[in-house]
mmCIF file with all atom_site columns, C-alpha atoms in Angstrom:
data_model
loop_
_atom_site.group_PDB
_atom_site.id
_atom_site.type_symbol
_atom_site.label_atom_id
_atom_site.label_alt_id
_atom_site.label_comp_id
_atom_site.label_asym_id
_atom_site.label_entity_id
_atom_site.label_seq_id
_atom_site.pdbx_PDB_ins_code
_atom_site.Cartn_x
_atom_site.Cartn_y
_atom_site.Cartn_z
_atom_site.occupancy
_atom_site.B_iso_or_equiv
_atom_site.pdbx_formal_charge
_atom_site.auth_seq_id
_atom_site.auth_comp_id
_atom_site.auth_asym_id
_atom_site.auth_atom_id
_atom_site.pdbx_PDB_model_num
ATOM 1   C CA . UNK A 1 1   ? 31.649 13.552  -22.315 1.00 0.00 ? 1146 UNK A CA 1
ATOM 2   C CA . UNK A 1 2   ? 29.193 15.395  -20.144 1.00 0.00 ? 1147 UNK A CA 1
ATOM 3   C CA . UNK A 1 3   ? 26.633 13.220  -18.459 1.00 0.00 ? 1148 UNK A CA 1
ATOM 4   C CA . UNK A 1 4   ? 23.142 14.138  -17.375 1.00 0.00 ? 1149 UNK A CA 1
ATOM 5   C CA . UNK A 1 5   ? 23.331 17.366  -15.423 1.00 0.00 ? 1150 UNK A CA 1
ATOM 6   C CA . UNK A 1 6   ? 20.854 18.169  -12.692 1.00 0.00 ? 1151 UNK A CA 1
ATOM 7   C CA . UNK A 1 7   ? 20.343 21.196  -10.511 1.00 0.00 ? 1152 UNK A CA 1
ATOM 8   C CA . UNK A 1 8   ? 20.084 21.917  -7.726  1.00 0.00 ? 1153 UNK A CA 1
ATOM 9   C CA . UNK A 1 9   ? 21.928 19.053  -6.087  1.00 0.00 ? 1154 UNK A CA 1
ATOM 10  C CA . UNK A 1 10  ? 20.349 19.782  -2.743  1.00 0.00 ? 1155 UNK A CA 1
ATOM 11  C CA . UNK A 1 11  ? 17.312 21.821  -1.855  1.00 0.00 ? 1156 UNK A CA 1
ATOM 12  C CA . UNK A 1 12  ? 15.592 22.457  1.424   1.00 0.00 ? 1157 UNK A CA 1
ATOM 13  C CA . UNK A 1 13  ? 12.299 24.266  1.214   1.00 0.00 ? 1158 UNK A CA 1
ATOM 14  C CA . UNK A 1 14  ? 9.312  24.992  3.374   1.00 0.00 ? 1159 UNK A CA 1
ATOM 15  C CA . UNK A 1 15  ? 5.997  23.287  2.884   1.00 0.00 ? 1160 UNK A CA 1
ATOM 16  C CA . UNK A 1 16  ? 3.830  25.163  0.436   1.00 0.00 ? 1161 UNK A CA 1
ATOM 17  C CA . UNK A 1 17  ? 6.686  26.578  -1.579  1.00 0.00 ? 1162 UNK A CA 1
ATOM 18  C CA . UNK A 1 18  ? 7.226  25.906  -5.248  1.00 0.00 ? 1163 UNK A CA 1
ATOM 19  C CA . UNK A 1 19  ? 10.166 23.709  -6.171  1.00 0.00 ? 1164 UNK A CA 1
ATOM 20  C CA . UNK A 1 20  ? 11.717 23.534  -9.621  1.00 0.00 ? 1165 UNK A CA 1
ATOM 21  C CA . UNK A 1 21  ? 14.241 20.872  -10.502 1.00 0.00 ? 1166 UNK A CA 1
ATOM 22  C CA . UNK A 1 22  ? 16.240 21.193  -13.696 1.00 0.00 ? 1167 UNK A CA 1
ATOM 23  C CA . UNK A 1 23  ? 17.854 18.721  -16.032 1.00 0.00 ? 1168 UNK A CA 1
ATOM 24  C CA . UNK A 1 24  ? 20.112 18.790  -19.058 1.00 0.00 ? 1169 UNK A CA 1
ATOM 25  C CA . UNK A 1 25  ? 20.191 15.412  -20.800 1.00 0.00 ? 1170 UNK A CA 1
ATOM 26  C CA . UNK A 1 26  ? 23.148 13.932  -22.608 1.00 0.00 ? 1171 UNK A CA 1
ATOM 27  C CA . UNK A 1 27  ? 23.538 15.586  -25.978 1.00 0.00 ? 1172 UNK A CA 1
ATOM 28  C CA . UNK A 1 28  ? 21.946 13.541  -28.737 1.00 0.00 ? 1173 UNK A CA 1
ATOM 29  C CA . UNK A 1 29  ? 19.681 11.570  -26.454 1.00 0.00 ? 1174 UNK A CA 1
ATOM 30  C CA . UNK A 1 30  ? 16.039 11.708  -27.463 1.00 0.00 ? 1175 UNK A CA 1
ATOM 31  C CA . UNK A 1 31  ? 14.510 10.176  -24.328 1.00 0.00 ? 1176 UNK A CA 1
ATOM 32  C CA . UNK A 1 32  ? 14.369 11.932  -20.989 1.00 0.00 ? 1177 UNK A CA 1
ATOM 33  C CA . UNK A 1 33  ? 13.111 10.430  -17.749 1.00 0.00 ? 1178 UNK A CA 1
ATOM 34  C CA . UNK A 1 34  ? 12.301 11.683  -14.272 1.00 0.00 ? 1179 UNK A CA 1
ATOM 35  C CA . UNK A 1 35  ? 12.591 9.131   -11.469 1.00 0.00 ? 1180 UNK A CA 1
ATOM 36  C CA . UNK A 1 36  ? 12.019 9.505   -7.755  1.00 0.00 ? 1181 UNK A CA 1
ATOM 37  C CA . UNK A 1 37  ? 13.767 7.523   -5.042  1.00 0.00 ? 1182 UNK A CA 1
ATOM 38  C CA . UNK A 1 38  ? 12.320 7.139   -1.558  1.00 0.00 ? 1183 UNK A CA 1
ATOM 39  C CA . UNK A 1 39  ? 12.918 4.673   1.224   1.00 0.00 ? 1184 UNK A CA 1
ATOM 40  C CA . UNK A 1 40  ? 9.334  3.500   1.093   1.00 0.00 ? 1185 UNK A CA 1
ATOM 41  C CA . UNK A 1 41  ? 8.874  3.085   -2.647  1.00 0.00 ? 1186 UNK A CA 1
ATOM 42  C CA . UNK A 1 42  ? 12.391 2.733   -3.975  1.00 0.00 ? 1187 UNK A CA 1
ATOM 43  C CA . UNK A 1 43  ? 13.058 3.996   -7.492  1.00 0.00 ? 1188 UNK A CA 1
ATOM 44  C CA . UNK A 1 44  ? 9.977  4.784   -9.523  1.00 0.00 ? 1189 UNK A CA 1
ATOM 45  C CA . UNK A 1 45  ? 9.400  6.388   -12.888 1.00 0.00 ? 1190 UNK A CA 1
ATOM 46  C CA . UNK A 1 46  ? 7.437  9.620   -12.776 1.00 0.00 ? 1191 UNK A CA 1
ATOM 47  C CA . UNK A 1 47  ? 7.350  10.651  -16.430 1.00 0.00 ? 1192 UNK A CA 1
ATOM 48  C CA . UNK A 1 48  ? 9.296  10.301  -19.626 1.00 0.00 ? 1193 UNK A CA 1
ATOM 49  C CA . UNK A 1 49  ? 9.622  12.282  -22.825 1.00 0.00 ? 1194 UNK A CA 1
ATOM 50  C CA . UNK A 1 50  ? 10.528 11.281  -26.343 1.00 0.00 ? 1195 UNK A CA 1
ATOM 51  C CA . UNK A 1 51  ? 11.677 14.054  -28.660 1.00 0.00 ? 1196 UNK A CA 1
ATOM 52  C CA . UNK A 1 52  ? 10.461 16.607  -26.088 1.00 0.00 ? 1197 UNK A CA 1
ATOM 53  C CA . UNK A 1 53  ? 6.939  15.149  -26.020 1.00 0.00 ? 1198 UNK A CA 1
ATOM 54  C CA . UNK A 1 54  ? 5.591  13.608  -22.804 1.00 0.00 ? 1199 UNK A CA 1
ATOM 55  C CA . UNK A 1 55  ? 4.829  9.962   -23.513 1.00 0.00 ? 1200 UNK A CA 1
ATOM 56  C CA . UNK A 1 56  ? 3.893  8.470   -20.165 1.00 0.00 ? 1201 UNK A CA 1
ATOM 57  C CA . UNK A 1 57  ? 3.105  10.535  -17.090 1.00 0.00 ? 1202 UNK A CA 1
ATOM 58  C CA . UNK A 1 58  ? 1.205  7.826   -15.250 1.00 0.00 ? 1203 UNK A CA 1
ATOM 59  C CA . UNK A 1 59  ? 3.785  7.844   -12.493 1.00 0.00 ? 1204 UNK A CA 1
ATOM 60  C CA . UNK A 1 60  ? 3.291  11.495  -11.615 1.00 0.00 ? 1205 UNK A CA 1
ATOM 61  C CA . UNK A 1 61  ? 1.803  11.338  -8.122  1.00 0.00 ? 1206 UNK A CA 1
ATOM 62  C CA . UNK A 1 62  ? -0.725 14.130  -8.377  1.00 0.00 ? 1207 UNK A CA 1
ATOM 63  C CA . UNK A 1 63  ? -1.566 17.465  -9.924  1.00 0.00 ? 1208 UNK A CA 1
ATOM 64  C CA . UNK A 1 64  ? 0.974  19.236  -7.768  1.00 0.00 ? 1209 UNK A CA 1
ATOM 65  C CA . UNK A 1 65  ? 3.649  17.723  -9.996  1.00 0.00 ? 1210 UNK A CA 1
ATOM 66  C CA . UNK A 1 66  ? 4.306  18.915  -13.515 1.00 0.00 ? 1211 UNK A CA 1
ATOM 67  C CA . UNK A 1 67  ? 7.125  18.393  -15.978 1.00 0.00 ? 1212 UNK A CA 1
ATOM 68  C CA . UNK A 1 68  ? 8.088  20.181  -19.135 1.00 0.00 ? 1213 UNK A CA 1
ATOM 69  C CA . UNK A 1 69  ? 10.663 19.777  -21.844 1.00 0.00 ? 1214 UNK A CA 1
ATOM 70  C CA . UNK A 1 70  ? 10.722 22.956  -23.938 1.00 0.00 ? 1215 UNK A CA 1
ATOM 71  C CA . UNK A 1 71  ? 13.687 21.788  -26.017 1.00 0.00 ? 1216 UNK A CA 1
ATOM 72  C CA . UNK A 1 72  ? 16.000 18.834  -26.499 1.00 0.00 ? 1217 UNK A CA 1
ATOM 73  C CA . UNK A 1 73  ? 18.516 20.047  -23.948 1.00 0.00 ? 1218 UNK A CA 1
ATOM 74  C CA . UNK A 1 74  ? 16.384 21.092  -21.007 1.00 0.00 ? 1219 UNK A CA 1
ATOM 75  C CA . UNK A 1 75  ? 13.639 19.776  -18.788 1.00 0.00 ? 1220 UNK A CA 1
ATOM 76  C CA . UNK A 1 76  ? 12.040 20.844  -15.529 1.00 0.00 ? 1221 UNK A CA 1
ATOM 77  C CA . UNK A 1 77  ? 10.107 19.045  -12.846 1.00 0.00 ? 1222 UNK A CA 1
ATOM 78  C CA . UNK A 1 78  ? 7.988  21.362  -10.757 1.00 0.00 ? 1223 UNK A CA 1
ATOM 79  C CA . UNK A 1 79  ? 6.200  20.725  -7.493  1.00 0.00 ? 1224 UNK A CA 1
ATOM 80  C CA . UNK A 1 80  ? 3.653  23.316  -6.414  1.00 0.00 ? 1225 UNK A CA 1
ATOM 81  C CA . UNK A 1 81  ? 2.811  23.425  -3.583  1.00 0.00 ? 1226 UNK A CA 1
ATOM 82  C CA . UNK A 1 82  ? 5.424  21.181  -2.019  1.00 0.00 ? 1227 UNK A CA 1
ATOM 83  C CA . UNK A 1 83  ? 4.641  18.900  0.919   1.00 0.00 ? 1228 UNK A CA 1
ATOM 84  C CA . UNK A 1 84  ? 6.910  17.059  3.360   1.00 0.00 ? 1229 UNK A CA 1
ATOM 85  C CA . UNK A 1 85  ? 6.045  13.731  1.730   1.00 0.00 ? 1230 UNK A CA 1
ATOM 86  C CA . UNK A 1 86  ? 7.658  14.991  -1.463  1.00 0.00 ? 1231 UNK A CA 1
ATOM 87  C CA . UNK A 1 87  ? 11.039 14.753  0.232   1.00 0.00 ? 1232 UNK A CA 1
ATOM 88  C CA . UNK A 1 88  ? 13.071 12.381  -1.913  1.00 0.00 ? 1233 UNK A CA 1
ATOM 89  C CA . UNK A 1 89  ? 15.892 12.152  -4.400  1.00 0.00 ? 1234 UNK A CA 1
ATOM 90  C CA . UNK A 1 90  ? 14.747 13.081  -7.879  1.00 0.00 ? 1235 UNK A CA 1
ATOM 91  C CA . UNK A 1 91  ? 16.780 11.647  -10.709 1.00 0.00 ? 1236 UNK A CA 1
ATOM 92  C CA . UNK A 1 92  ? 16.788 12.816  -14.263 1.00 0.00 ? 1237 UNK A CA 1
ATOM 93  C CA . UNK A 1 93  ? 17.968 10.315  -16.862 1.00 0.00 ? 1238 UNK A CA 1
ATOM 94  C CA . UNK A 1 94  ? 18.336 10.151  -20.608 1.00 0.00 ? 1239 UNK A CA 1
ATOM 95  C CA . UNK A 1 95  ? 18.836 7.591   -23.334 1.00 0.00 ? 1240 UNK A CA 1
ATOM 96  C CA . UNK A 1 96  ? 18.805 7.076   -27.057 1.00 0.00 ? 1241 UNK A CA 1
ATOM 97  C CA . UNK A 1 97  ? 17.125 4.247   -28.876 1.00 0.00 ? 1242 UNK A CA 1
ATOM 98  C CA . UNK A 1 98  ? 19.672 1.624   -29.768 1.00 0.00 ? 1243 UNK A CA 1
ATOM 99  C CA . UNK A 1 99  ? 19.451 -0.017  -33.146 1.00 0.00 ? 1244 UNK A CA 1
ATOM 100 C CA . UNK A 1 100 ? 19.343 -3.393  -31.449 1.00 0.00 ? 1245 UNK A CA 1
ATOM 101 C CA . UNK A 1 101 ? 16.387 -2.314  -29.378 1.00 0.00 ? 1246 UNK A CA 1
ATOM 102 C CA . UNK A 1 102 ? 16.143 -1.342  -25.756 1.00 0.00 ? 1247 UNK A CA 1
ATOM 103 C CA . UNK A 1 103 ? 17.503 1.721   -24.100 1.00 0.00 ? 1248 UNK A CA 1
ATOM 104 C CA . UNK A 1 104 ? 20.453 2.099   -21.792 1.00 0.00 ? 1249 UNK A CA 1
ATOM 105 C CA . UNK A 1 105 ? 19.353 4.811   -19.436 1.00 0.00 ? 1250 UNK A CA 1
ATOM 106 C CA . UNK A 1 106 ? 21.989 7.090   -17.952 1.00 0.00 ? 1251 UNK A CA 1
ATOM 107 C CA . UNK A 1 107 ? 21.208 8.913   -14.731 1.00 0.00 ? 1252 UNK A CA 1
ATOM 108 C CA . UNK A 1 108 ? 22.221 12.254  -13.342 1.00 0.00 ? 1253 UNK A CA 1
ATOM 109 C CA . UNK A 1 109 ? 23.543 12.704  -9.831  1.00 0.00 ? 1254 UNK A CA 1
ATOM 110 C CA . UNK A 1 110 ? 20.116 13.421  -8.438  1.00 0.00 ? 1255 UNK A CA 1
ATOM 111 C CA . UNK A 1 111 ? 18.470 16.356  -6.726  1.00 0.00 ? 1256 UNK A CA 1
ATOM 112 C CA . UNK A 1 112 ? 18.040 15.786  -3.013  1.00 0.00 ? 1257 UNK A CA 1
ATOM 113 C CA . UNK A 1 113 ? 14.843 17.537  -1.935  1.00 0.00 ? 1258 UNK A CA 1
ATOM 114 C CA . UNK A 1 114 ? 13.828 18.101  1.662   1.00 0.00 ? 1259 UNK A CA 1
ATOM 115 C CA . UNK A 1 115 ? 10.495 19.764  2.385   1.00 0.00 ? 1260 UNK A CA 1
ATOM 116 C CA . UNK A 1 116 ? 10.131 20.905  5.977   1.00 0.00 ? 1261 UNK A CA 1
ATOM 117 C CA . UNK B 2 1   ? 3.558  -7.968  -9.037  1.00 0.00 ? 288  UNK B CA 1
ATOM 118 C CA . UNK B 2 2   ? 7.213  -7.550  -8.194  1.00 0.00 ? 289  UNK B CA 1
ATOM 119 C CA . UNK B 2 3   ? 9.126  -7.712  -11.432 1.00 0.00 ? 290  UNK B CA 1
ATOM 120 C CA . UNK B 2 4   ? 12.610 -7.655  -9.955  1.00 0.00 ? 291  UNK B CA 1
ATOM 121 C CA . UNK B 2 5   ? 13.551 -9.281  -6.667  1.00 0.00 ? 292  UNK B CA 1
ATOM 122 C CA . UNK B 2 6   ? 16.783 -8.715  -4.859  1.00 0.00 ? 293  UNK B CA 1
ATOM 123 C CA . UNK B 2 7   ? 16.396 -10.900 -1.817  1.00 0.00 ? 294  UNK B CA 1
ATOM 124 C CA . UNK B 2 8   ? 19.638 -9.781  -0.191  1.00 0.00 ? 295  UNK B CA 1
ATOM 125 C CA . UNK B 2 9   ? 19.015 -6.496  1.560   1.00 0.00 ? 296  UNK B CA 1
ATOM 126 C CA . UNK B 2 10  ? 22.508 -6.101  2.965   1.00 0.00 ? 297  UNK B CA 1
ATOM 127 C CA . UNK B 2 11  ? 25.766 -7.976  2.537   1.00 0.00 ? 298  UNK B CA 1
ATOM 128 C CA . UNK B 2 12  ? 29.069 -7.437  4.322   1.00 0.00 ? 299  UNK B CA 1
ATOM 129 C CA . UNK B 2 13  ? 32.307 -8.953  3.156   1.00 0.00 ? 300  UNK B CA 1
ATOM 130 C CA . UNK B 2 14  ? 35.928 -8.527  4.048   1.00 0.00 ? 301  UNK B CA 1
ATOM 131 C CA . UNK B 2 15  ? 38.130 -6.928  1.427   1.00 0.00 ? 302  UNK B CA 1
ATOM 132 C CA . UNK B 2 16  ? 39.440 -9.357  -1.206  1.00 0.00 ? 303  UNK B CA 1
ATOM 133 C CA . UNK B 2 17  ? 36.546 -11.753 -0.724  1.00 0.00 ? 304  UNK B CA 1
ATOM 134 C CA . UNK B 2 18  ? 34.326 -12.592 -3.669  1.00 0.00 ? 305  UNK B CA 1
ATOM 135 C CA . UNK B 2 19  ? 30.654 -11.686 -3.409  1.00 0.00 ? 306  UNK B CA 1
ATOM 136 C CA . UNK B 2 20  ? 27.600 -12.484 -5.504  1.00 0.00 ? 307  UNK B CA 1
ATOM 137 C CA . UNK B 2 21  ? 24.535 -10.302 -5.621  1.00 0.00 ? 308  UNK B CA 1
ATOM 138 C CA . UNK B 2 22  ? 21.367 -12.103 -6.620  1.00 0.00 ? 309  UNK B CA 1
ATOM 139 C CA . UNK B 2 23  ? 18.672 -10.839 -8.942  1.00 0.00 ? 310  UNK B CA 1
ATOM 140 C CA . UNK B 2 24  ? 15.524 -12.711 -9.962  1.00 0.00 ? 311  UNK B CA 1
ATOM 141 C CA . UNK B 2 25  ? 13.135 -11.175 -12.457 1.00 0.00 ? 312  UNK B CA 1
ATOM 142 C CA . UNK B 2 26  ? 9.644  -11.822 -13.714 1.00 0.00 ? 313  UNK B CA 1
ATOM 143 C CA . UNK B 2 27  ? 8.265  -10.944 -17.115 1.00 0.00 ? 314  UNK B CA 1
ATOM 144 C CA . UNK B 2 28  ? 5.915  -12.300 -19.754 1.00 0.00 ? 315  UNK B CA 1
ATOM 145 C CA . UNK B 2 29  ? 7.700  -10.502 -22.561 1.00 0.00 ? 316  UNK B CA 1
ATOM 146 C CA . UNK B 2 30  ? 9.938  -12.616 -24.745 1.00 0.00 ? 317  UNK B CA 1
ATOM 147 C CA . UNK B 2 31  ? 12.140 -9.602  -25.384 1.00 0.00 ? 318  UNK B CA 1
ATOM 148 C CA . UNK B 2 32  ? 13.427 -7.769  -22.369 1.00 0.00 ? 319  UNK B CA 1
ATOM 149 C CA . UNK B 2 33  ? 16.533 -6.112  -21.014 1.00 0.00 ? 320  UNK B CA 1
ATOM 150 C CA . UNK B 2 34  ? 18.321 -6.491  -17.725 1.00 0.00 ? 321  UNK B CA 1
ATOM 151 C CA . UNK B 2 35  ? 20.544 -3.946  -16.046 1.00 0.00 ? 322  UNK B CA 1
ATOM 152 C CA . UNK B 2 36  ? 22.734 -3.450  -13.039 1.00 0.00 ? 323  UNK B CA 1
ATOM 153 C CA . UNK B 2 37  ? 23.323 -0.019  -11.537 1.00 0.00 ? 324  UNK B CA 1
ATOM 154 C CA . UNK B 2 38  ? 25.609 1.018   -8.705  1.00 0.00 ? 325  UNK B CA 1
ATOM 155 C CA . UNK B 2 39  ? 24.693 3.747   -6.223  1.00 0.00 ? 326  UNK B CA 1
ATOM 156 C CA . UNK B 2 40  ? 27.756 4.727   -4.181  1.00 0.00 ? 327  UNK B CA 1
ATOM 157 C CA . UNK B 2 41  ? 27.452 6.746   -0.968  1.00 0.00 ? 328  UNK B CA 1
ATOM 158 C CA . UNK B 2 42  ? 27.627 9.961   -3.000  1.00 0.00 ? 329  UNK B CA 1
ATOM 159 C CA . UNK B 2 43  ? 24.195 9.088   -4.376  1.00 0.00 ? 330  UNK B CA 1
ATOM 160 C CA . UNK B 2 44  ? 24.487 8.992   -8.129  1.00 0.00 ? 331  UNK B CA 1
ATOM 161 C CA . UNK B 2 45  ? 23.283 5.999   -10.133 1.00 0.00 ? 332  UNK B CA 1
ATOM 162 C CA . UNK B 2 46  ? 26.035 4.501   -12.244 1.00 0.00 ? 333  UNK B CA 1
ATOM 163 C CA . UNK B 2 47  ? 25.211 2.210   -15.137 1.00 0.00 ? 334  UNK B CA 1
ATOM 164 C CA . UNK B 2 48  ? 27.186 -1.047  -15.036 1.00 0.00 ? 335  UNK B CA 1
ATOM 165 C CA . UNK B 2 49  ? 25.735 -3.405  -17.612 1.00 0.00 ? 336  UNK B CA 1
ATOM 166 C CA . UNK B 2 50  ? 22.812 -4.067  -19.937 1.00 0.00 ? 337  UNK B CA 1
ATOM 167 C CA . UNK B 2 51  ? 21.864 -7.522  -21.166 1.00 0.00 ? 338  UNK B CA 1
ATOM 168 C CA . UNK B 2 52  ? 19.333 -8.481  -23.844 1.00 0.00 ? 339  UNK B CA 1
ATOM 169 C CA . UNK B 2 53  ? 17.038 -11.435 -23.292 1.00 0.00 ? 340  UNK B CA 1
ATOM 170 C CA . UNK B 2 54  ? 18.248 -13.130 -26.449 1.00 0.00 ? 341  UNK B CA 1
ATOM 171 C CA . UNK B 2 55  ? 21.870 -13.079 -25.363 1.00 0.00 ? 342  UNK B CA 1
ATOM 172 C CA . UNK B 2 56  ? 22.604 -15.458 -22.507 1.00 0.00 ? 343  UNK B CA 1
ATOM 173 C CA . UNK B 2 57  ? 26.348 -15.180 -22.732 1.00 0.00 ? 344  UNK B CA 1
ATOM 174 C CA . UNK B 2 58  ? 27.930 -14.370 -19.441 1.00 0.00 ? 345  UNK B CA 1
ATOM 175 C CA . UNK B 2 59  ? 30.043 -11.282 -19.289 1.00 0.00 ? 346  UNK B CA 1
ATOM 176 C CA . UNK B 2 60  ? 33.203 -10.331 -17.475 1.00 0.00 ? 347  UNK B CA 1
ATOM 177 C CA . UNK B 2 61  ? 34.541 -6.849  -17.040 1.00 0.00 ? 348  UNK B CA 1
ATOM 178 C CA . UNK B 2 62  ? 37.596 -6.691  -14.844 1.00 0.00 ? 349  UNK B CA 1
ATOM 179 C CA . UNK B 2 63  ? 36.575 -7.831  -11.376 1.00 0.00 ? 350  UNK B CA 1
ATOM 180 C CA . UNK B 2 64  ? 32.906 -7.794  -12.318 1.00 0.00 ? 351  UNK B CA 1
ATOM 181 C CA . UNK B 2 65  ? 31.049 -10.682 -13.902 1.00 0.00 ? 352  UNK B CA 1
ATOM 182 C CA . UNK B 2 66  ? 27.429 -11.362 -14.660 1.00 0.00 ? 353  UNK B CA 1
ATOM 183 C CA . UNK B 2 67  ? 25.618 -14.676 -14.939 1.00 0.00 ? 354  UNK B CA 1
ATOM 184 C CA . UNK B 2 68  ? 22.391 -14.561 -16.927 1.00 0.00 ? 355  UNK B CA 1
ATOM 185 C CA . UNK B 2 69  ? 20.232 -17.698 -16.773 1.00 0.00 ? 356  UNK B CA 1
ATOM 186 C CA . UNK B 2 70  ? 16.838 -17.569 -18.436 1.00 0.00 ? 357  UNK B CA 1
ATOM 187 C CA . UNK B 2 71  ? 15.938 -21.010 -17.078 1.00 0.00 ? 358  UNK B CA 1
ATOM 188 C CA . UNK B 2 72  ? 15.916 -19.617 -13.552 1.00 0.00 ? 359  UNK B CA 1
ATOM 189 C CA . UNK B 2 73  ? 15.065 -15.999 -14.487 1.00 0.00 ? 360  UNK B CA 1
ATOM 190 C CA . UNK B 2 74  ? 18.188 -14.819 -12.767 1.00 0.00 ? 361  UNK B CA 1
ATOM 191 C CA . UNK B 2 75  ? 20.823 -12.228 -13.537 1.00 0.00 ? 362  UNK B CA 1
ATOM 192 C CA . UNK B 2 76  ? 23.413 -12.444 -10.802 1.00 0.00 ? 363  UNK B CA 1
ATOM 193 C CA . UNK B 2 77  ? 26.372 -10.151 -10.323 1.00 0.00 ? 364  UNK B CA 1
ATOM 194 C CA . UNK B 2 78  ? 29.701 -11.263 -8.891  1.00 0.00 ? 365  UNK B CA 1
ATOM 195 C CA . UNK B 2 79  ? 32.492 -9.043  -7.688  1.00 0.00 ? 366  UNK B CA 1
ATOM 196 C CA . UNK B 2 80  ? 35.816 -10.819 -7.426  1.00 0.00 ? 367  UNK B CA 1
ATOM 197 C CA . UNK B 2 81  ? 38.437 -9.703  -4.920  1.00 0.00 ? 368  UNK B CA 1
ATOM 198 C CA . UNK B 2 82  ? 36.168 -7.014  -3.508  1.00 0.00 ? 369  UNK B CA 1
ATOM 199 C CA . UNK B 2 83  ? 37.553 -3.602  -2.598  1.00 0.00 ? 370  UNK B CA 1
ATOM 200 C CA . UNK B 2 84  ? 36.372 -0.918  -0.237  1.00 0.00 ? 371  UNK B CA 1
ATOM 201 C CA . UNK B 2 85  ? 35.409 1.224   -3.236  1.00 0.00 ? 372  UNK B CA 1
ATOM 202 C CA . UNK B 2 86  ? 32.852 -1.426  -4.158  1.00 0.00 ? 373  UNK B CA 1
ATOM 203 C CA . UNK B 2 87  ? 30.795 -0.448  -1.117  1.00 0.00 ? 374  UNK B CA 1
ATOM 204 C CA . UNK B 2 88  ? 27.506 0.799   -2.520  1.00 0.00 ? 375  UNK B CA 1
ATOM 205 C CA . UNK B 2 89  ? 23.905 -0.112  -3.115  1.00 0.00 ? 376  UNK B CA 1
ATOM 206 C CA . UNK B 2 90  ? 23.496 -2.208  -6.223  1.00 0.00 ? 377  UNK B CA 1
ATOM 207 C CA . UNK B 2 91  ? 20.252 -2.235  -8.168  1.00 0.00 ? 378  UNK B CA 1
ATOM 208 C CA . UNK B 2 92  ? 19.090 -4.782  -10.677 1.00 0.00 ? 379  UNK B CA 1
ATOM 209 C CA . UNK B 2 93  ? 16.505 -3.529  -13.173 1.00 0.00 ? 380  UNK B CA 1
ATOM 210 C CA . UNK B 2 94  ? 14.315 -4.806  -15.981 1.00 0.00 ? 381  UNK B CA 1
ATOM 211 C CA . UNK B 2 95  ? 12.735 -3.175  -18.996 1.00 0.00 ? 382  UNK B CA 1
ATOM 212 C CA . UNK B 2 96  ? 10.310 -4.867  -21.338 1.00 0.00 ? 383  UNK B CA 1
ATOM 213 C CA . UNK B 2 97  ? 10.032 -4.439  -25.081 1.00 0.00 ? 384  UNK B CA 1
ATOM 214 C CA . UNK B 2 98  ? 6.264  -4.625  -24.751 1.00 0.00 ? 385  UNK B CA 1
ATOM 215 C CA . UNK B 2 99  ? 6.252  -1.301  -22.931 1.00 0.00 ? 386  UNK B CA 1
ATOM 216 C CA . UNK B 2 100 ? 8.705  0.244   -25.350 1.00 0.00 ? 387  UNK B CA 1
ATOM 217 C CA . UNK B 2 101 ? 11.665 -0.688  -23.188 1.00 0.00 ? 388  UNK B CA 1
ATOM 218 C CA . UNK B 2 102 ? 11.482 2.752   -21.664 1.00 0.00 ? 389  UNK B CA 1
ATOM 219 C CA . UNK B 2 103 ? 10.444 2.014   -18.132 1.00 0.00 ? 390  UNK B CA 1
ATOM 220 C CA . UNK B 2 104 ? 12.998 0.504   -15.823 1.00 0.00 ? 391  UNK B CA 1
ATOM 221 C CA . UNK B 2 105 ? 11.565 -1.632  -13.042 1.00 0.00 ? 392  UNK B CA 1
ATOM 222 C CA . UNK B 2 106 ? 14.083 -1.572  -10.243 1.00 0.00 ? 393  UNK B CA 1
ATOM 223 C CA . UNK B 2 107 ? 14.654 -4.075  -7.496  1.00 0.00 ? 394  UNK B CA 1
ATOM 224 C CA . UNK B 2 108 ? 14.901 -2.824  -3.958  1.00 0.00 ? 395  UNK B CA 1
ATOM 225 C CA . UNK B 2 109 ? 18.671 -2.911  -4.044  1.00 0.00 ? 396  UNK B CA 1
ATOM 226 C CA . UNK B 2 110 ? 21.398 -4.739  -2.145  1.00 0.00 ? 397  UNK B CA 1
ATOM 227 C CA . UNK B 2 111 ? 23.639 -2.718  0.120   1.00 0.00 ? 398  UNK B CA 1
ATOM 228 C CA . UNK B 2 112 ? 27.180 -4.062  -0.079  1.00 0.00 ? 399  UNK B CA 1
ATOM 229 C CA . UNK B 2 113 ? 29.697 -3.136  2.568   1.00 0.00 ? 400  UNK B CA 1
ATOM 230 C CA . UNK B 2 114 ? 33.293 -4.112  2.023   1.00 0.00 ? 401  UNK B CA 1
ATOM 231 C CA . UNK B 2 115 ? 35.242 -4.088  5.252   1.00 0.00 ? 402  UNK B CA 1
ATOM 232 C CA . UNK B 2 116 ? 38.935 -3.249  5.016   1.00 0.00 ? 403  UNK B CA 1
#
């Protein structure tokens, strides 16, 4: 079975440029998450969607970040304009609500972003 | 407040030794979920196990075992007869039913190095 698919795997961009990260969740999953991993802050939730609707975006650092989920099989995380402090690994993840409660969240391989 | 504490930043063991990774959590929810994820050098986050707060049974999966003790708020992970392929960063995580069980609070991770 295909897991969560992210692209690009690696991106190096110049400060001020727009960056778009893409994600295809596991088929049938109705929750999609964007996490960021940095040395300073570890793994932190940026935003999550349920049935394509953003539910909690309180982790989005600032207005330069935006995320969309136009359909059940695709999401984007956009940074515009990018800054060096945005350099991090961005993980997309997905899950489905289990009947027993609680979600097991499956992660993609991550998009490694470097802003120079 | 730190919800998940992994006090061991780095551990090195010689191949075939057993090793235990500690995880202590904090929550006021009576229903919560505990997870372990593995992040190998390639960078992806691999789901290992999920445990519900109402199920304190320990679990064994091959060389991996998990000890969940609510009395000490701990969810420790033991690798028996470690192998070089076990070298990775291991993250313990918590989600709480009170927040919809959709936000994973990660510990800071334990880097395990298995020396051949």
